[in-house]
Amino acid sequence: MVSKNQIKLITSLHQKKYRLIHQLFFAEGVKVIQELLKSNFELEHLFETQILFENISDDKRTTISESDLKKISALSSPNNCLAIFKMPKPKSLNEKGLIVALDDIRDPGNLGTIMRLCDWFGIDQLVCSENSVDVYNPKVVQATMGSISRVNINYVDLAAVFQKTKLPIFGTFMDGSIIYNENLPKEGFIVFGNEANGISEKIEKLVTTRLSIPRFGAIQETESLNVATATAIVLNEFRRSN
């Protein structure tokens, strides 16, 4: 049975402030939790409505009622399990290979999907501006479907990093060179901007190559692509070219 203190702790982890204080976050659903249990993430405690993970010791698991699970879940339709994990210490940024950089991404679903895309395309480093959505936001964790354990993420001053780097910096813009005509390298930063405003003016000045995804529609009135959709197209083209 879950205690009042456990409920209080878990509900506090819905907020970034308390995740940082406790250095804990939570994940929901068998698929996501399975992926995290296979990784180097350390399990703090598992709550489940029935025995779903046989290799977890009894002192690290609690059977919970569906009504109590609803109290602590971040989902509108709660799953059958929720697990608390300790936040791992982030690895330092290694400026090798392709690195995805996110400039003020605010939507949790977009960040989670972009992490899955990085995982799919074999990009193990992701850097975010300091005001981007928190990677341990429950909605982000859910959207990663476990890729959070395989992609190293750092929150940095993007401008400071770009001013010092020797790698090329690619940015996506409506007026850039058509990506399909470019000879794309195996190394570099690939920047994607805010959902509403795109790449900020400060970061735009540091971009060395402007890329665009051409529109093929007859009317040509679509303003922009969803940032996660654009990420999928761009990463596919970088990998296809190499």
mmCIF file of C-alpha atoms in Angstrom:
data_model
loop_
_atom_site.group_PDB
_atom_site.id
_atom_site.type_symbol
_atom_site.label_atom_id
_atom_site.label_comp_id
_atom_site.label_asym_id
_atom_site.label_seq_id
_atom_site.Cartn_x
_atom_site.Cartn_y
_atom_site.Cartn_z
ATOM 1 C CA MET A 1 0.000 0.000 0.000
ATOM 2 C CA VAL A 2 1.283 3.449 -0.901
ATOM 3 C CA SER A 3 1.794 5.859 2.008
ATOM 4 C CA LYS A 4 0.743 9.515 2.219
ATOM 5 C CA ASN A 5 4.406 10.554 2.227
ATOM 6 C CA GLN A 6 5.046 8.564 -0.942
ATOM 7 C CA ILE A 7 2.032 10.175 -2.616
ATOM 8 C CA LYS A 8 3.279 13.601 -1.536
ATOM 9 C CA LEU A 9 6.751 12.917 -2.898
ATOM 10 C CA ILE A 10 5.561 11.623 -6.262
ATOM 11 C CA THR A 11 3.072 14.434 -6.826
ATOM 12 C CA SER A 12 5.839 16.936 -6.016
ATOM 13 C CA LEU A 13 7.945 15.398 -8.813
ATOM 14 C CA HIS A 14 5.452 16.740 -11.336
ATOM 15 C CA GLN A 15 7.272 20.058 -10.787
ATOM 16 C CA LYS A 16 10.827 20.780 -11.962
ATOM 17 C CA LYS A 17 11.687 22.521 -8.675
ATOM 18 C CA TYR A 18 11.134 19.378 -6.616
ATOM 19 C CA ARG A 19 12.699 17.070 -9.181
ATOM 20 C CA LEU A 20 15.886 19.106 -8.777
ATOM 21 C CA ILE A 21 15.641 19.169 -4.980
ATOM 22 C CA HIS A 22 15.191 15.395 -4.719
ATOM 23 C CA GLN A 23 17.229 14.533 -7.844
ATOM 24 C CA LEU A 24 14.429 12.146 -8.793
ATOM 25 C CA PHE A 25 12.002 11.760 -11.679
ATOM 26 C CA PHE A 26 9.305 9.238 -12.566
ATOM 27 C CA ALA A 27 8.271 7.198 -15.573
ATOM 28 C CA GLU A 28 5.015 5.408 -16.354
ATOM 29 C CA GLY A 29 4.076 2.349 -18.367
ATOM 30 C CA VAL A 30 5.682 -1.059 -18.847
ATOM 31 C CA LYS A 31 7.568 -0.168 -22.051
ATOM 32 C CA VAL A 32 9.244 2.980 -20.711
ATOM 33 C CA ILE A 33 10.055 1.451 -17.331
ATOM 34 C CA GLN A 34 11.497 -1.687 -18.955
ATOM 35 C CA GLU A 35 13.829 0.432 -21.059
ATOM 36 C CA LEU A 36 14.997 2.427 -18.052
ATOM 37 C CA LEU A 37 15.532 -0.702 -15.950
ATOM 38 C CA LYS A 38 17.834 -2.049 -18.699
ATOM 39 C CA SER A 39 19.886 1.160 -18.610
ATOM 40 C CA ASN A 40 22.250 2.640 -16.047
ATOM 41 C CA PHE A 41 19.409 4.605 -14.454
ATOM 42 C CA GLU A 42 19.023 3.620 -10.802
ATOM 43 C CA LEU A 43 15.568 2.601 -9.625
ATOM 44 C CA GLU A 44 14.390 4.292 -6.451
ATOM 45 C CA HIS A 45 11.000 2.593 -6.169
ATOM 46 C CA LEU A 46 8.376 0.865 -8.303
ATOM 47 C CA PHE A 47 4.610 1.140 -7.863
ATOM 48 C CA GLU A 48 2.438 -1.357 -9.753
ATOM 49 C CA THR A 49 -1.152 -2.576 -9.661
ATOM 50 C CA GLN A 50 0.069 -6.157 -10.206
ATOM 51 C CA ILE A 51 3.424 -7.922 -10.440
ATOM 52 C CA LEU A 52 4.840 -6.806 -13.781
ATOM 53 C CA PHE A 53 8.609 -6.873 -13.214
ATOM 54 C CA GLU A 54 9.794 -10.101 -11.595
ATOM 55 C CA ASN A 55 13.414 -9.134 -10.977
ATOM 56 C CA ILE A 56 12.704 -6.190 -8.676
ATOM 57 C CA SER A 57 13.399 -6.831 -4.996
ATOM 58 C CA ASP A 58 10.473 -6.548 -2.584
ATOM 59 C CA ASP A 59 11.981 -3.575 -0.761
ATOM 60 C CA LYS A 60 11.922 -1.606 -4.042
ATOM 61 C CA ARG A 61 8.320 -2.349 -5.015
ATOM 62 C CA THR A 62 4.865 -1.492 -3.726
ATOM 63 C CA THR A 63 1.535 -2.862 -4.921
ATOM 64 C CA ILE A 64 -0.809 0.054 -5.470
ATOM 65 C CA SER A 65 -4.548 0.379 -6.123
ATOM 66 C CA GLU A 66 -5.791 1.881 -9.369
ATOM 67 C CA SER A 67 -7.353 4.772 -7.436
ATOM 68 C CA ASP A 68 -4.033 5.610 -5.734
ATOM 69 C CA LEU A 69 -2.223 5.339 -9.062
ATOM 70 C CA LYS A 70 -4.589 7.967 -10.465
ATOM 71 C CA LYS A 71 -3.584 10.293 -7.619
ATOM 72 C CA ILE A 72 0.102 10.210 -8.543
ATOM 73 C CA SER A 73 -0.020 9.733 -12.328
ATOM 74 C CA ALA A 74 0.682 12.477 -14.851
ATOM 75 C CA LEU A 75 -1.467 10.675 -17.433
ATOM 76 C CA SER A 76 -5.155 11.364 -18.051
ATOM 77 C CA SER A 77 -5.617 7.589 -18.347
ATOM 78 C CA PRO A 78 -3.088 6.085 -15.917
ATOM 79 C CA ASN A 79 -1.189 2.967 -16.886
ATOM 80 C CA ASN A 80 -0.624 0.065 -14.477
ATOM 81 C CA CYS A 81 2.784 1.063 -13.149
ATOM 82 C CA LEU A 82 4.914 4.038 -12.172
ATOM 83 C CA ALA A 83 8.589 4.018 -11.230
ATOM 84 C CA ILE A 84 10.780 6.615 -9.555
ATOM 85 C CA PHE A 85 14.380 6.840 -10.766
ATOM 86 C CA LYS A 86 17.406 8.780 -9.611
ATOM 87 C CA MET A 87 18.630 11.441 -12.012
ATOM 88 C CA PRO A 88 21.965 10.366 -13.492
ATOM 89 C CA LYS A 89 24.805 12.864 -13.606
ATOM 90 C CA PRO A 90 25.008 14.211 -17.178
ATOM 91 C CA LYS A 91 28.123 13.394 -19.152
ATOM 92 C CA SER A 92 30.057 16.385 -20.423
ATOM 93 C CA LEU A 93 29.537 17.427 -24.041
ATOM 94 C CA ASN A 94 31.889 15.681 -26.459
ATOM 95 C CA GLU A 95 32.140 17.687 -29.666
ATOM 96 C CA LYS A 96 32.369 14.778 -32.078
ATOM 97 C CA GLY A 97 29.993 13.485 -34.716
ATOM 98 C CA LEU A 98 26.557 14.994 -35.245
ATOM 99 C CA ILE A 99 25.015 16.864 -32.322
ATOM 100 C CA VAL A 100 21.422 18.100 -32.263
ATOM 101 C CA ALA A 101 20.967 21.514 -30.634
ATOM 102 C CA LEU A 102 17.562 22.821 -29.546
ATOM 103 C CA ASP A 103 17.027 26.552 -29.164
ATOM 104 C CA ASP A 104 14.168 27.225 -26.733
ATOM 105 C CA ILE A 105 12.057 24.119 -27.372
ATOM 106 C CA ARG A 106 9.040 24.372 -25.071
ATOM 107 C CA ASP A 107 6.712 21.484 -25.925
ATOM 108 C CA PRO A 108 7.389 18.296 -23.913
ATOM 109 C CA GLY A 109 6.088 16.073 -26.701
ATOM 110 C CA ASN A 110 8.467 17.660 -29.198
ATOM 111 C CA LEU A 111 11.511 17.174 -26.965
ATOM 112 C CA GLY A 112 10.577 13.570 -26.246
ATOM 113 C CA THR A 113 10.037 12.819 -29.924
ATOM 114 C CA ILE A 114 13.319 14.494 -30.897
ATOM 115 C CA MET A 115 15.145 12.329 -28.353
ATOM 116 C CA ARG A 116 13.595 9.247 -29.965
ATOM 117 C CA LEU A 117 14.724 10.506 -33.368
ATOM 118 C CA CYS A 118 18.269 11.036 -32.106
ATOM 119 C CA ASP A 119 18.224 7.482 -30.772
ATOM 120 C CA TRP A 120 16.868 6.152 -34.089
ATOM 121 C CA PHE A 121 19.462 7.948 -36.199
ATOM 122 C CA GLY A 122 22.370 7.086 -33.909
ATOM 123 C CA ILE A 123 22.940 10.570 -32.516
ATOM 124 C CA ASP A 124 23.883 10.212 -28.882
ATOM 125 C CA GLN A 125 24.341 13.871 -27.953
ATOM 126 C CA LEU A 126 21.680 16.529 -27.614
ATOM 127 C CA VAL A 127 22.192 20.048 -26.300
ATOM 128 C CA CYS A 128 19.387 22.379 -25.266
ATOM 129 C CA SER A 129 19.280 26.051 -24.445
ATOM 130 C CA GLU A 130 18.844 26.651 -20.741
ATOM 131 C CA ASN A 131 15.219 27.804 -21.113
ATOM 132 C CA SER A 132 14.121 24.706 -23.043
ATOM 133 C CA VAL A 133 11.646 22.283 -21.453
ATOM 134 C CA ASP A 134 13.098 19.998 -18.756
ATOM 135 C CA VAL A 135 14.019 16.530 -20.011
ATOM 136 C CA TYR A 136 12.646 14.994 -16.789
ATOM 137 C CA ASN A 137 9.214 16.544 -17.251
ATOM 138 C CA PRO A 138 6.867 13.506 -17.047
ATOM 139 C CA LYS A 139 5.460 14.214 -20.520
ATOM 140 C CA VAL A 140 8.961 14.328 -22.001
ATOM 141 C CA VAL A 141 9.950 11.074 -20.295
ATOM 142 C CA GLN A 142 6.782 9.427 -21.621
ATOM 143 C CA ALA A 143 7.339 10.677 -25.170
ATOM 144 C CA THR A 144 10.920 9.370 -25.289
ATOM 145 C CA MET A 145 9.672 5.776 -24.845
ATOM 146 C CA GLY A 146 12.979 4.905 -23.180
ATOM 147 C CA SER A 147 15.330 6.816 -25.487
ATOM 148 C CA ILE A 148 16.078 9.147 -22.567
ATOM 149 C CA SER A 149 18.439 6.432 -21.326
ATOM 150 C CA ARG A 150 20.457 6.329 -24.568
ATOM 151 C CA VAL A 151 20.824 9.994 -25.538
ATOM 152 C CA ASN A 152 23.061 12.263 -23.464
ATOM 153 C CA ILE A 153 21.470 15.661 -22.936
ATOM 154 C CA ASN A 154 23.082 18.864 -21.681
ATOM 155 C CA TYR A 155 21.496 22.237 -20.942
ATOM 156 C CA VAL A 156 23.970 24.905 -21.988
ATOM 157 C CA ASP A 157 24.445 28.477 -23.101
ATOM 158 C CA LEU A 158 24.182 27.654 -26.806
ATOM 159 C CA ALA A 159 25.773 30.904 -27.929
ATOM 160 C CA ALA A 160 28.815 30.326 -25.700
ATOM 161 C CA VAL A 161 29.224 26.777 -27.039
ATOM 162 C CA PHE A 162 28.877 27.867 -30.660
ATOM 163 C CA GLN A 163 31.338 30.742 -30.265
ATOM 164 C CA LYS A 164 34.037 28.296 -29.152
ATOM 165 C CA THR A 165 33.358 25.251 -31.321
ATOM 166 C CA LYS A 166 35.381 24.246 -34.359
ATOM 167 C CA LEU A 167 32.452 22.246 -35.761
ATOM 168 C CA PRO A 168 30.179 23.626 -38.491
ATOM 169 C CA ILE A 169 26.785 24.840 -37.305
ATOM 170 C CA PHE A 170 23.725 24.070 -39.419
ATOM 171 C CA GLY A 171 20.396 25.766 -38.918
ATOM 172 C CA THR A 172 16.976 25.238 -40.484
ATOM 173 C CA PHE A 173 15.367 28.309 -42.083
ATOM 174 C CA MET A 174 12.688 28.993 -44.676
ATOM 175 C CA ASP A 175 15.211 30.838 -46.867
ATOM 176 C CA GLY A 176 18.130 28.417 -46.525
ATOM 177 C CA SER A 177 19.786 26.290 -49.187
ATOM 178 C CA ILE A 178 17.707 23.265 -50.155
ATOM 179 C CA ILE A 179 19.002 20.440 -47.985
ATOM 180 C CA TYR A 180 18.771 17.851 -50.795
ATOM 181 C CA ASN A 181 21.354 19.795 -52.814
ATOM 182 C CA GLU A 182 23.912 20.059 -50.012
ATOM 183 C CA ASN A 183 26.982 17.916 -49.381
ATOM 184 C CA LEU A 184 26.391 17.231 -45.695
ATOM 185 C CA PRO A 185 29.271 16.279 -43.355
ATOM 186 C CA LYS A 186 29.544 13.596 -40.680
ATOM 187 C CA GLU A 187 30.192 16.152 -37.929
ATOM 188 C CA GLY A 188 28.523 19.342 -36.817
ATOM 189 C CA PHE A 189 25.794 20.932 -34.754
ATOM 190 C CA ILE A 190 22.280 20.851 -36.241
ATOM 191 C CA VAL A 191 20.101 23.566 -34.688
ATOM 192 C CA PHE A 192 16.312 23.533 -34.456
ATOM 193 C CA GLY A 193 14.395 26.478 -33.074
ATOM 194 C CA ASN A 194 11.397 27.355 -30.970
ATOM 195 C CA GLU A 195 7.982 26.053 -32.074
ATOM 196 C CA ALA A 196 6.546 29.556 -32.621
ATOM 197 C CA ASN A 197 9.565 31.725 -33.384
ATOM 198 C CA GLY A 198 12.192 29.434 -34.881
ATOM 199 C CA ILE A 199 15.893 29.937 -34.196
ATOM 200 C CA SER A 200 16.580 33.055 -32.138
ATOM 201 C CA GLU A 201 18.402 36.000 -33.682
ATOM 202 C CA LYS A 202 21.355 35.519 -31.318
ATOM 203 C CA ILE A 203 21.865 31.912 -32.427
ATOM 204 C CA GLU A 204 21.052 32.648 -36.072
ATOM 205 C CA LYS A 205 24.119 34.900 -36.285
ATOM 206 C CA LEU A 206 26.343 31.959 -35.301
ATOM 207 C CA VAL A 207 24.944 29.498 -37.854
ATOM 208 C CA THR A 208 27.501 28.757 -40.578
ATOM 209 C CA THR A 209 25.169 26.981 -43.038
ATOM 210 C CA ARG A 210 21.490 27.750 -43.528
ATOM 211 C CA LEU A 211 19.373 24.822 -44.681
ATOM 212 C CA SER A 212 15.763 24.539 -45.752
ATOM 213 C CA ILE A 213 13.275 21.776 -46.458
ATOM 214 C CA PRO A 214 11.491 22.719 -49.707
ATOM 215 C CA ARG A 215 7.730 22.867 -49.968
ATOM 216 C CA PHE A 216 6.186 20.855 -52.771
ATOM 217 C CA GLY A 217 2.561 21.854 -52.279
ATOM 218 C CA ALA A 218 0.915 23.682 -55.184
ATOM 219 C CA ILE A 219 -0.346 26.615 -53.114
ATOM 220 C CA GLN A 220 2.851 27.067 -51.031
ATOM 221 C CA GLU A 221 1.023 28.625 -48.076
ATOM 222 C CA THR A 222 2.115 26.292 -45.259
ATOM 223 C CA GLU A 223 4.090 28.486 -42.847
ATOM 224 C CA SER A 224 6.359 25.844 -41.333
ATOM 225 C CA LEU A 225 6.779 22.222 -40.301
ATOM 226 C CA ASN A 226 6.411 20.935 -36.765
ATOM 227 C CA VAL A 227 9.908 21.001 -35.249
ATOM 228 C CA ALA A 228 9.967 17.244 -34.579
ATOM 229 C CA THR A 229 8.867 16.537 -38.159
ATOM 230 C CA ALA A 230 11.595 18.846 -39.468
ATOM 231 C CA THR A 231 14.130 17.086 -37.243
ATOM 232 C CA ALA A 232 13.191 13.696 -38.716
ATOM 233 C CA ILE A 233 13.629 14.937 -42.297
ATOM 234 C CA VAL A 234 16.924 16.713 -41.621
ATOM 235 C CA LEU A 235 18.500 13.869 -39.641
ATOM 236 C CA ASN A 236 17.463 11.389 -42.298
ATOM 237 C CA GLU A 237 19.174 13.491 -44.968
ATOM 238 C CA PHE A 238 22.391 13.852 -42.931
ATOM 239 C CA ARG A 239 22.523 10.082 -42.421
ATOM 240 C CA ARG A 240 21.569 9.312 -46.019
ATOM 241 C CA SER A 241 24.405 11.534 -47.248
ATOM 242 C CA ASN A 242 26.997 9.664 -45.188
#
